[in-house]
Amino acid sequence: MKFVLLLASLVATCTASNLEILASPASLKFPEAGSTIKTTQISTLNENLLGLSARQVDGFSVAVDLFARPRALAVVSVVGASDDFTLGGKVYSTKSDGIETVGFEQDMALIFGADRESVQVTAGGITGSQLALAAKQETIDASVIKTTRSTLRSELEAVYQLAAAIKAAGVQMDNNADVFRVTINGLVGITDAAQKQEAVADIKAAIEALTSAINNSYGGQAVVELLTFEAESGAAENTAEDREIPSSHNIQKRDAAADAYKDIIQNARKAYMVTVPVSTDYPAIFAIFFGLVVILVVALIYIVVGMASIDPEKDSIIYRMTTTRMKKD
């Protein structure tokens, strides 16, 4: 829960943001670079990519293969990065209106159960499933991290530990969808150009190491997303080390249009006496059953017409089944 609150509070102090696809299976066809997506719609996008839902994001259509779904998803969020922060993937501009992960995690738990990996890396450390516990025990070479900023160093060390744990786990062949979420906010507050350049280089190296480990472990059947947020100029922290994650926090999204739409939906449900809203997978389910019924009906008609049009001659099956033999004296 702290992870969700931290993401929401960080995004609230950010202006421009980008989504970059660092790695994806060949079966996924993303739109051309330059498309725009809201940050609240990224969970909907990921649900569609992993096969949790058939609903796609309006204006951001992705061609997916029903029989070759990704087996892992990694979302790396970097706060305080500039617009030119990129690692060579497809870049899409985003509208920062919050990040919603609770519904996504609930759907993952409902469909795949506890037999999957779910790891979160934040300023508070590594948390999550058994792989998170294994990552904490990994020993890494911290000399590859050049930055002297303590918060950023701890975050990057955790990223390298997670990459090492994924490598140690070996090739993953099960059908569960593992999810990795990494949040790096150590860039916020760095004003010196040389220090920031050094920190950016360290972050890119850590992300590339994590991407490589995930790709090798899942045989290329993984999606790695990079979310970069440019912090507001007035949102610089006093010291990054003094930041604390709030233990209890009520975050309410003030969106008049969304509230009005919600009221309309509730009134419509009451008017038509619909107690449970229709699932987003209903169109796909309806198409499958409707197509099956049509095929069976057509096949039945074809069989009946074929049987009725058979000429009842002596060598036909109808003649043999319907004609009685004459008694002979």
GROMACS .gro file of C-alpha atoms in nm:
model
  329
    1MET     CA    1   0.000   0.000   0.000
    2LYS     CA    2   0.288   0.234   0.075
    3PHE     CA    3   0.415   0.176  -0.277
    4VAL     CA    4   0.085   0.294  -0.429
    5LEU     CA    5   0.074   0.601  -0.203
    6LEU     CA    6   0.434   0.687  -0.288
    7LEU     CA    7   0.364   0.670  -0.661
    8ALA     CA    8   0.056   0.887  -0.629
    9SER     CA    9   0.236   1.151  -0.422
   10LEU     CA   10   0.533   1.158  -0.660
   11VAL     CA   11   0.322   1.190  -0.972
   12ALA     CA   12   0.127   1.471  -0.810
   13THR     CA   13   0.445   1.683  -0.804
   14CYS     CA   14   0.545   1.606  -1.164
   15THR     CA   15   0.467   1.783  -1.488
   16ALA     CA   16   0.573   1.623  -1.817
   17SER     CA   17   0.612   1.248  -1.841
   18ASN     CA   18   0.691   0.983  -2.101
   19LEU     CA   19   0.631   0.613  -2.151
   20GLU     CA   20   0.904   0.414  -2.321
   21ILE     CA   21   0.880   0.047  -2.422
   22LEU     CA   22   1.225  -0.097  -2.356
   23ALA     CA   23   1.145  -0.458  -2.440
   24SER     CA   24   0.844  -0.654  -2.564
   25PRO     CA   25   0.770  -0.986  -2.737
   26ALA     CA   26   0.758  -0.988  -3.116
   27SER     CA   27   0.388  -1.080  -3.096
   28LEU     CA   28   0.300  -0.735  -2.957
   29LYS     CA   29   0.258  -0.451  -3.203
   30PHE     CA   30   0.258  -0.112  -3.033
   31PRO     CA   31   0.135   0.203  -3.209
   32GLU     CA   32   0.374   0.439  -3.379
   33ALA     CA   33   0.590   0.653  -3.153
   34GLY     CA   34   0.430   0.986  -3.070
   35SER     CA   35   0.095   0.858  -2.944
   36THR     CA   36  -0.037   0.987  -2.611
   37ILE     CA   37  -0.171   0.793  -2.314
   38LYS     CA   38  -0.280   0.891  -1.964
   39THR     CA   39  -0.085   0.749  -1.672
   40THR     CA   40  -0.409   0.617  -1.521
   41GLN     CA   41  -0.464   0.416  -1.840
   42ILE     CA   42  -0.133   0.232  -1.818
   43SER     CA   43  -0.285  -0.028  -1.584
   44THR     CA   44  -0.561  -0.089  -1.841
   45LEU     CA   45  -0.293  -0.123  -2.109
   46ASN     CA   46  -0.098  -0.375  -1.902
   47GLU     CA   47  -0.410  -0.576  -1.822
   48ASN     CA   48  -0.471  -0.611  -2.194
   49LEU     CA   49  -0.109  -0.704  -2.265
   50LEU     CA   50  -0.110  -0.981  -2.004
   51GLY     CA   51  -0.449  -1.114  -2.111
   52LEU     CA   52  -0.638  -1.006  -1.798
   53SER     CA   53  -0.886  -0.803  -2.001
   54ALA     CA   54  -0.995  -0.759  -2.363
   55ARG     CA   55  -1.044  -0.385  -2.316
   56GLN     CA   56  -0.796  -0.162  -2.496
   57VAL     CA   57  -0.702   0.200  -2.434
   58ASP     CA   58  -0.881   0.443  -2.665
   59GLY     CA   59  -0.635   0.600  -2.905
   60PHE     CA   60  -0.358   0.358  -2.804
   61SER     CA   61  -0.439   0.032  -2.977
   62VAL     CA   62  -0.196  -0.258  -2.937
   63ALA     CA   63  -0.211  -0.572  -3.151
   64VAL     CA   64  -0.176  -0.877  -2.927
   65ASP     CA   65  -0.151  -1.250  -2.988
   66LEU     CA   66  -0.397  -1.450  -2.777
   67PHE     CA   67  -0.167  -1.753  -2.785
   68ALA     CA   68   0.161  -1.576  -2.707
   69ARG     CA   69   0.100  -1.352  -2.409
   70PRO     CA   70   0.393  -1.198  -2.216
   71ARG     CA   71   0.497  -1.393  -1.907
   72ALA     CA   72   0.643  -1.096  -1.720
   73LEU     CA   73   0.588  -0.724  -1.685
   74ALA     CA   74   0.835  -0.472  -1.546
   75VAL     CA   75   0.743  -0.107  -1.488
   76VAL     CA   76   1.033   0.123  -1.402
   77SER     CA   77   0.941   0.476  -1.286
   78VAL     CA   78   1.209   0.745  -1.277
   79VAL     CA   79   1.113   1.074  -1.112
   80GLY     CA   80   1.309   1.389  -1.188
   81ALA     CA   81   1.427   1.284  -1.534
   82SER     CA   82   1.438   1.527  -1.826
   83ASP     CA   83   1.258   1.483  -2.160
   84ASP     CA   84   1.572   1.346  -2.327
   85PHE     CA   85   1.599   1.057  -2.080
   86THR     CA   86   1.561   0.757  -2.311
   87LEU     CA   87   1.716   0.415  -2.365
   88GLY     CA   88   1.637   0.371  -2.732
   89GLY     CA   89   1.287   0.227  -2.718
   90LYS     CA   90   0.957   0.355  -2.852
   91VAL     CA   91   0.867   0.673  -2.664
   92TYR     CA   92   0.511   0.794  -2.603
   93SER     CA   93   0.406   1.113  -2.428
   94THR     CA   94   0.178   1.071  -2.128
   95LYS     CA   95  -0.060   1.290  -1.933
   96SER     CA   96   0.017   1.263  -1.563
   97ASP     CA   97  -0.312   1.216  -1.378
   98GLY     CA   98  -0.205   0.959  -1.119
   99ILE     CA   99  -0.111   0.591  -1.122
  100GLU     CA  100  -0.357   0.320  -1.027
  101THR     CA  101  -0.218  -0.024  -0.941
  102VAL     CA  102  -0.460  -0.162  -0.679
  103GLY     CA  103  -0.715  -0.295  -0.929
  104PHE     CA  104  -0.440  -0.444  -1.144
  105GLU     CA  105  -0.284  -0.629  -0.851
  106GLN     CA  106  -0.624  -0.759  -0.740
  107ASP     CA  107  -0.693  -0.897  -1.088
  108MET     CA  108  -0.349  -1.060  -1.095
  109ALA     CA  109  -0.406  -1.223  -0.757
  110LEU     CA  110  -0.752  -1.342  -0.861
  111ILE     CA  111  -0.640  -1.502  -1.188
  112PHE     CA  112  -0.290  -1.629  -1.109
  113GLY     CA  113  -0.316  -1.668  -0.733
  114ALA     CA  114  -0.011  -1.668  -0.508
  115ASP     CA  115   0.197  -1.885  -0.741
  116ARG     CA  116   0.367  -1.592  -0.912
  117GLU     CA  117   0.638  -1.335  -0.849
  118SER     CA  118   0.546  -0.981  -0.751
  119VAL     CA  119   0.835  -0.755  -0.652
  120GLN     CA  120   0.845  -0.383  -0.568
  121VAL     CA  121   1.163  -0.178  -0.544
  122THR     CA  122   1.135   0.164  -0.382
  123ALA     CA  123   1.335   0.393  -0.155
  124GLY     CA  124   1.217   0.171   0.130
  125GLY     CA  125   1.387  -0.138  -0.012
  126ILE     CA  126   1.276  -0.457  -0.187
  127THR     CA  127   0.939  -0.606  -0.096
  128GLY     CA  128   0.711  -0.870  -0.239
  129SER     CA  129   0.720  -1.243  -0.303
  130GLN     CA  130   0.990  -1.506  -0.253
  131LEU     CA  131   1.204  -1.352  -0.525
  132ALA     CA  132   1.217  -1.029  -0.325
  133LEU     CA  133   1.353  -1.217  -0.025
  134ALA     CA  134   1.614  -1.380  -0.247
  135ALA     CA  135   1.709  -1.042  -0.395
  136LYS     CA  136   1.782  -0.900  -0.051
  137GLN     CA  137   2.041  -1.173   0.001
  138GLU     CA  138   2.224  -1.103  -0.326
  139THR     CA  139   2.571  -0.951  -0.310
  140ILE     CA  140   2.655  -0.704  -0.586
  141ASP     CA  141   2.953  -0.497  -0.694
  142ALA     CA  142   2.859  -0.150  -0.569
  143SER     CA  143   3.164   0.004  -0.736
  144VAL     CA  144   2.974   0.020  -1.067
  145ILE     CA  145   2.757   0.293  -0.914
  146LYS     CA  146   2.945   0.622  -0.938
  147THR     CA  147   2.697   0.864  -0.783
  148THR     CA  148   2.755   0.973  -0.425
  149ARG     CA  149   2.391   1.046  -0.347
  150SER     CA  150   2.299   0.798  -0.077
  151THR     CA  151   1.929   0.764  -0.161
  152LEU     CA  152   1.998   0.701  -0.527
  153ARG     CA  153   2.277   0.457  -0.447
  154SER     CA  154   2.047   0.249  -0.227
  155GLU     CA  155   1.780   0.244  -0.496
  156LEU     CA  156   2.024   0.137  -0.767
  157GLU     CA  157   2.178  -0.127  -0.543
  158ALA     CA  158   1.829  -0.272  -0.495
  159VAL     CA  159   1.780  -0.275  -0.874
  160TYR     CA  160   2.108  -0.463  -0.925
  161GLN     CA  161   2.011  -0.705  -0.647
  162LEU     CA  162   1.681  -0.776  -0.820
  163ALA     CA  163   1.859  -0.830  -1.153
  164ALA     CA  164   2.100  -1.072  -0.987
  165ALA     CA  165   1.815  -1.263  -0.822
  166ILE     CA  166   1.633  -1.296  -1.156
  167LYS     CA  167   1.950  -1.431  -1.317
  168ALA     CA  168   2.002  -1.675  -1.032
  169ALA     CA  169   1.644  -1.801  -1.062
  170GLY     CA  170   1.719  -1.921  -1.415
  171VAL     CA  171   1.484  -1.957  -1.710
  172GLN     CA  172   1.116  -1.923  -1.621
  173MET     CA  173   0.890  -2.157  -1.820
  174ASP     CA  174   0.562  -2.144  -1.625
  175ASN     CA  175   0.251  -1.967  -1.751
  176ASN     CA  176   0.219  -1.727  -1.459
  177ALA     CA  177   0.262  -1.355  -1.522
  178ASP     CA  178   0.528  -1.208  -1.293
  179VAL     CA  179   0.525  -0.835  -1.218
  180PHE     CA  180   0.818  -0.613  -1.119
  181ARG     CA  181   0.775  -0.249  -1.019
  182VAL     CA  182   1.074  -0.022  -0.965
  183THR     CA  183   1.055   0.340  -0.851
  184ILE     CA  184   1.365   0.561  -0.863
  185ASN     CA  185   1.329   0.911  -0.719
  186GLY     CA  186   1.690   0.983  -0.622
  187LEU     CA  187   1.725   1.230  -0.911
  188VAL     CA  188   1.490   1.478  -0.747
  189GLY     CA  189   1.684   1.761  -0.586
  190ILE     CA  190   2.008   1.721  -0.782
  191THR     CA  191   2.088   2.064  -0.925
  192ASP     CA  192   2.454   2.026  -1.019
  193ALA     CA  193   2.480   1.939  -1.390
  194ALA     CA  194   2.781   1.709  -1.354
  195GLN     CA  195   2.629   1.519  -1.063
  196LYS     CA  196   2.300   1.479  -1.246
  197GLN     CA  197   2.473   1.354  -1.559
  198GLU     CA  198   2.660   1.098  -1.351
  199ALA     CA  199   2.340   0.992  -1.176
  200VAL     CA  200   2.153   0.956  -1.506
  201ALA     CA  201   2.429   0.734  -1.642
  202ASP     CA  202   2.408   0.513  -1.333
  203ILE     CA  203   2.030   0.486  -1.362
  204LYS     CA  204   2.046   0.392  -1.729
  205ALA     CA  205   2.308   0.125  -1.660
  206ALA     CA  206   2.096  -0.026  -1.380
  207ILE     CA  207   1.780  -0.028  -1.595
  208GLU     CA  208   1.967  -0.192  -1.883
  209ALA     CA  209   2.099  -0.461  -1.648
  210LEU     CA  210   1.749  -0.530  -1.517
  211THR     CA  211   1.602  -0.536  -1.869
  212SER     CA  212   1.868  -0.780  -1.988
  213ALA     CA  213   1.812  -1.010  -1.688
  214ILE     CA  214   1.434  -1.017  -1.742
  215ASN     CA  215   1.463  -1.075  -2.116
  216ASN     CA  216   1.707  -1.365  -2.071
  217SER     CA  217   1.508  -1.524  -1.789
  218TYR     CA  218   1.173  -1.513  -1.972
  219GLY     CA  219   1.305  -1.589  -2.320
  220GLY     CA  220   1.205  -1.252  -2.463
  221GLN     CA  221   0.843  -1.299  -2.351
  222ALA     CA  222   0.844  -0.996  -2.120
  223VAL     CA  223   0.737  -0.634  -2.140
  224VAL     CA  224   0.963  -0.371  -1.983
  225GLU     CA  225   0.819  -0.020  -1.954
  226LEU     CA  226   0.999   0.297  -1.850
  227LEU     CA  227   0.797   0.584  -1.704
  228THR     CA  228   0.987   0.910  -1.669
  229PHE     CA  229   0.848   1.207  -1.479
  230GLU     CA  230   0.995   1.556  -1.489
  231ALA     CA  231   0.965   1.709  -1.142
  232GLU     CA  232   0.840   2.065  -1.105
  233SER     CA  233   1.102   2.329  -1.040
  234GLY     CA  234   0.936   2.423  -0.713
  235ALA     CA  235   0.906   2.067  -0.596
  236ALA     CA  236   1.273   2.015  -0.519
  237GLU     CA  237   1.317   1.845  -0.186
  238ASN     CA  238   1.521   1.982   0.100
  239THR     CA  239   1.732   1.667   0.106
  240ALA     CA  240   1.648   1.339  -0.058
  241GLU     CA  241   1.757   1.151   0.253
  242ASP     CA  242   1.493   1.327   0.464
  243ARG     CA  243   1.201   1.199   0.253
  244GLU     CA  244   0.965   0.963   0.429
  245ILE     CA  245   0.687   0.753   0.291
  246PRO     CA  246   0.358   0.846   0.465
  247SER     CA  247   0.222   0.564   0.676
  248SER     CA  248  -0.142   0.662   0.633
  249HIS     CA  249  -0.271   0.889   0.366
  250ASN     CA  250  -0.604   0.950   0.200
  251ILE     CA  251  -0.565   1.036  -0.166
  252GLN     CA  252  -0.875   1.148  -0.351
  253LYS     CA  253  -0.870   1.218  -0.721
  254ARG     CA  254  -1.072   1.530  -0.789
  255ASP     CA  255  -1.220   1.482  -1.135
  256ALA     CA  256  -1.562   1.634  -1.191
  257ALA     CA  257  -1.611   1.460  -1.526
  258ALA     CA  258  -1.530   1.120  -1.378
  259ASP     CA  259  -1.765   1.178  -1.083
  260ALA     CA  260  -2.047   1.285  -1.318
  261TYR     CA  261  -1.992   0.978  -1.535
  262LYS     CA  262  -1.997   0.756  -1.227
  263ASP     CA  263  -2.329   0.907  -1.117
  264ILE     CA  264  -2.477   0.850  -1.462
  265ILE     CA  265  -2.370   0.485  -1.458
  266GLN     CA  266  -2.513   0.430  -1.109
  267ASN     CA  267  -2.847   0.589  -1.205
  268ALA     CA  268  -2.863   0.378  -1.520
  269ARG     CA  269  -2.795   0.061  -1.322
  270LYS     CA  270  -3.076   0.146  -1.081
  271ALA     CA  271  -3.317   0.226  -1.364
  272TYR     CA  272  -3.249  -0.102  -1.547
  273MET     CA  273  -3.210  -0.299  -1.220
  274VAL     CA  274  -2.856  -0.413  -1.301
  275THR     CA  275  -2.689  -0.506  -0.974
  276VAL     CA  276  -2.356  -0.621  -1.119
  277PRO     CA  277  -2.185  -0.428  -1.401
  278VAL     CA  278  -2.100  -0.618  -1.718
  279SER     CA  279  -1.745  -0.750  -1.735
  280THR     CA  280  -1.506  -0.590  -1.980
  281ASP     CA  281  -1.454  -0.937  -2.128
  282TYR     CA  282  -1.823  -0.967  -2.218
  283PRO     CA  283  -1.776  -0.878  -2.591
  284ALA     CA  284  -1.519  -1.153  -2.637
  285ILE     CA  285  -1.731  -1.408  -2.448
  286PHE     CA  286  -2.041  -1.316  -2.648
  287ALA     CA  287  -1.854  -1.342  -2.980
  288ILE     CA  288  -1.721  -1.688  -2.891
  289PHE     CA  289  -2.060  -1.831  -2.788
  290PHE     CA  290  -2.251  -1.661  -3.069
  291GLY     CA  291  -2.007  -1.787  -3.329
  292LEU     CA  292  -2.024  -2.141  -3.189
  293VAL     CA  293  -2.406  -2.143  -3.196
  294VAL     CA  294  -2.414  -2.012  -3.554
  295ILE     CA  295  -2.167  -2.279  -3.669
  296LEU     CA  296  -2.367  -2.559  -3.501
  297VAL     CA  297  -2.698  -2.437  -3.647
  298VAL     CA  298  -2.554  -2.410  -3.997
  299ALA     CA  299  -2.402  -2.757  -3.967
  300LEU     CA  300  -2.736  -2.902  -3.850
  301ILE     CA  301  -2.924  -2.741  -4.141
  302TYR     CA  302  -2.664  -2.870  -4.387
  303ILE     CA  303  -2.700  -3.225  -4.251
  304VAL     CA  304  -3.082  -3.216  -4.262
  305VAL     CA  305  -3.089  -3.076  -4.616
  306GLY     CA  306  -2.834  -3.332  -4.727
  307MET     CA  307  -3.032  -3.621  -4.582
  308ALA     CA  308  -3.358  -3.492  -4.733
  309SER     CA  309  -3.208  -3.458  -5.079
  310ILE     CA  310  -3.078  -3.816  -5.100
  311ASP     CA  311  -3.245  -4.018  -5.378
  312PRO     CA  312  -3.407  -4.327  -5.214
  313GLU     CA  313  -3.283  -4.585  -5.461
  314LYS     CA  314  -3.208  -4.948  -5.387
  315ASP     CA  315  -2.843  -4.879  -5.321
  316SER     CA  316  -2.909  -4.589  -5.082
  317ILE     CA  317  -2.915  -4.607  -4.705
  318ILE     CA  318  -3.266  -4.463  -4.695
  319TYR     CA  319  -3.403  -4.748  -4.912
  320ARG     CA  320  -3.238  -5.009  -4.694
  321MET     CA  321  -3.369  -4.855  -4.370
  322THR     CA  322  -3.729  -4.792  -4.483
  323THR     CA  323  -3.817  -5.075  -4.724
  324THR     CA  324  -3.949  -5.399  -4.573
  325ARG     CA  325  -3.881  -5.731  -4.733
  326MET     CA  326  -4.165  -5.917  -4.901
  327LYS     CA  327  -4.244  -6.262  -4.765
  328LYS     CA  328  -4.181  -6.548  -5.005
  329ASP     CA  329  -4.381  -6.872  -5.009
   0.00000   0.00000   0.00000
